[in-house]
mmCIF file of C-alpha atoms in Angstrom:
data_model
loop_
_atom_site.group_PDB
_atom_site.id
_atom_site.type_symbol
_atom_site.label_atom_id
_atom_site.label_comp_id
_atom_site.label_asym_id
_atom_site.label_seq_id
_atom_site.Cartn_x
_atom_site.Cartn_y
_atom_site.Cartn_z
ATOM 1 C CA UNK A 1 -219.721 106.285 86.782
ATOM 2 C CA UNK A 2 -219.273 103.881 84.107
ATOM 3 C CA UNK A 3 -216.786 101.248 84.311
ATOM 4 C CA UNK A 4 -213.979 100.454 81.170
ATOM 5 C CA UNK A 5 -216.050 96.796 80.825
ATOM 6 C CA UNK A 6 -219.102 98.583 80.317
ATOM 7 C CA UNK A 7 -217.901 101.420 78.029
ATOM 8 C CA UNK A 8 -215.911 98.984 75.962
ATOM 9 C CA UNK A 9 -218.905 96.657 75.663
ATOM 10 C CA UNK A 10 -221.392 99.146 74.529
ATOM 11 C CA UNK A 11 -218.771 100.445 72.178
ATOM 12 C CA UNK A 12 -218.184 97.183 70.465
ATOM 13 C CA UNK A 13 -221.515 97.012 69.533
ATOM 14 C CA UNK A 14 -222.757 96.758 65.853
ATOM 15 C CA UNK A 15 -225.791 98.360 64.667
ATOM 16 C CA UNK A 16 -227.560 96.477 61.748
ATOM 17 C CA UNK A 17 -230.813 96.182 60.102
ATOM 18 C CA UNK A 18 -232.818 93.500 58.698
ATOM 19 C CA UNK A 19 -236.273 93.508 56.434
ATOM 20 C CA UNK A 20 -238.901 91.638 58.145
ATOM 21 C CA UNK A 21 -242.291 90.191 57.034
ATOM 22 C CA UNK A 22 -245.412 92.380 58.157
ATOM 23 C CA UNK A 23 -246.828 89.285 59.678
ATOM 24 C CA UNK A 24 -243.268 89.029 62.181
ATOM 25 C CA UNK A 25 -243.015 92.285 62.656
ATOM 26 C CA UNK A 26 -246.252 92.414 64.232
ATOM 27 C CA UNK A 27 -245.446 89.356 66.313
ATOM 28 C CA UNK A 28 -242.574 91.447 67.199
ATOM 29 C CA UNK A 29 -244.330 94.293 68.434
ATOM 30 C CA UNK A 30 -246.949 92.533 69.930
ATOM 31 C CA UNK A 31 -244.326 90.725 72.198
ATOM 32 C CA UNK A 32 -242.275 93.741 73.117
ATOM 33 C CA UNK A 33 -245.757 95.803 74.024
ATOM 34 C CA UNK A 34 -246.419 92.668 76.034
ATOM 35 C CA UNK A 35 -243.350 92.006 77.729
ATOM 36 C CA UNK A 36 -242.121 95.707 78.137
ATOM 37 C CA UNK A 37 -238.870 94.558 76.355
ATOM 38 C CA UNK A 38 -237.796 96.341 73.062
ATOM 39 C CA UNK A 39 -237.912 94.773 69.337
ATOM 40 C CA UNK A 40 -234.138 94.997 69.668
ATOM 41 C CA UNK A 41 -233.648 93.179 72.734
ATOM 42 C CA UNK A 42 -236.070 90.232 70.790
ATOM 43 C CA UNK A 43 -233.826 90.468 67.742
ATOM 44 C CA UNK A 44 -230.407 90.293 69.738
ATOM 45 C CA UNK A 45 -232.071 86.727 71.502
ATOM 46 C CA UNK A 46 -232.400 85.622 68.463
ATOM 47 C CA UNK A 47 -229.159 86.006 66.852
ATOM 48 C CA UNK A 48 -227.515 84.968 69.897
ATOM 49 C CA UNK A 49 -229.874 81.753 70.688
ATOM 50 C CA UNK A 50 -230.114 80.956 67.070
ATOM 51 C CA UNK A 51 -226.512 81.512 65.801
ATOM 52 C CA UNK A 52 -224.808 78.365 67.614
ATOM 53 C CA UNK A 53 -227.698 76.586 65.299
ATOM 54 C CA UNK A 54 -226.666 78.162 62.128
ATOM 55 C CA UNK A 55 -223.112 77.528 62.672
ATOM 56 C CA UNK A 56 -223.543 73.889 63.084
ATOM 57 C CA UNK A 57 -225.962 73.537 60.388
ATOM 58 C CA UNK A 58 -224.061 75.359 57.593
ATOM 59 C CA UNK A 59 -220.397 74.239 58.788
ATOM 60 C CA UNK A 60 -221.508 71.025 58.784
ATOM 61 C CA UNK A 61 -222.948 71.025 55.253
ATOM 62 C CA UNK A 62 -219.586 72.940 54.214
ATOM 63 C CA UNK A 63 -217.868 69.699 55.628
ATOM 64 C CA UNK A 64 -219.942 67.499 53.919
ATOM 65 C CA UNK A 65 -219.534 69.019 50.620
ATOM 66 C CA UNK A 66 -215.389 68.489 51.126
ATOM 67 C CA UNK A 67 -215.653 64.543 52.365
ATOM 68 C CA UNK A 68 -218.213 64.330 48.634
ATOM 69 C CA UNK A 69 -214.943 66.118 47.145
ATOM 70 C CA UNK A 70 -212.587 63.209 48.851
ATOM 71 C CA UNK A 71 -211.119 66.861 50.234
ATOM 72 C CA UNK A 72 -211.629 65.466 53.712
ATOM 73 C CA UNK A 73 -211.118 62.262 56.057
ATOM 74 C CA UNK A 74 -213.393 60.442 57.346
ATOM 75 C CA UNK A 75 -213.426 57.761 60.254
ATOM 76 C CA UNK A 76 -215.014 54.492 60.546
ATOM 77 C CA UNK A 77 -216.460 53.901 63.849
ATOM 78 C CA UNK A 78 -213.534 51.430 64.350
ATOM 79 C CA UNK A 79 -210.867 53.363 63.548
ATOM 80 C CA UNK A 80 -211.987 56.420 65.935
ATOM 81 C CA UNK A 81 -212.701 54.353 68.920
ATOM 82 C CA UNK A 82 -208.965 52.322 67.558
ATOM 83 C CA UNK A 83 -207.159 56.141 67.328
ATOM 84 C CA UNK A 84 -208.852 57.283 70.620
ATOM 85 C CA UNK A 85 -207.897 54.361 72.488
ATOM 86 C CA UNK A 86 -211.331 53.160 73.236
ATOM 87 C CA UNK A 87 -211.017 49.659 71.602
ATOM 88 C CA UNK A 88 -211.653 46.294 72.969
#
């Protein structure tokens, strides 16, 4: 029997591809043959362990490119620790 959690999590799913290198796809196979784990379970460790790291990396740079702009505020270390109500 499966559950409504379980049906409405493998529905939600999104099938994609991606081009790899020969060199990582081996890698790739290699590990999967190893581990007895698929290529896609690699793949979806990946882009779930490696995601939070793109995020911070390209938001960040999107953020720097507004404070270059003057489009956005920033803090000295004074006036955060003043606003949070952290100063001496």
């Amino acid at each position: 029997m499966v559950r409504y959690n379980e049906y409405k999590y493998r529905k939600a799913n999104m099938a994609t591809s991606i081009r790899l290198d020969p060199e990582v796809e081996q890698r790739l196979e290699r590990l999967a043959a190893q581990t007895g784990r698929t290529k896609a379970y690699y793949l979806r460790e990946l882009v779930t362990s490696g995601l939070g790291d793109l995020e911070d990396f390209y938001l960040a740079a999107a953020t720097m490119e507004r404070v270059r702009k003057g489009e956005e505020r920033i803090y000295t270390l004074d006036e955060a620790e003043r606003d949070l109500g952290l100063a001496d």
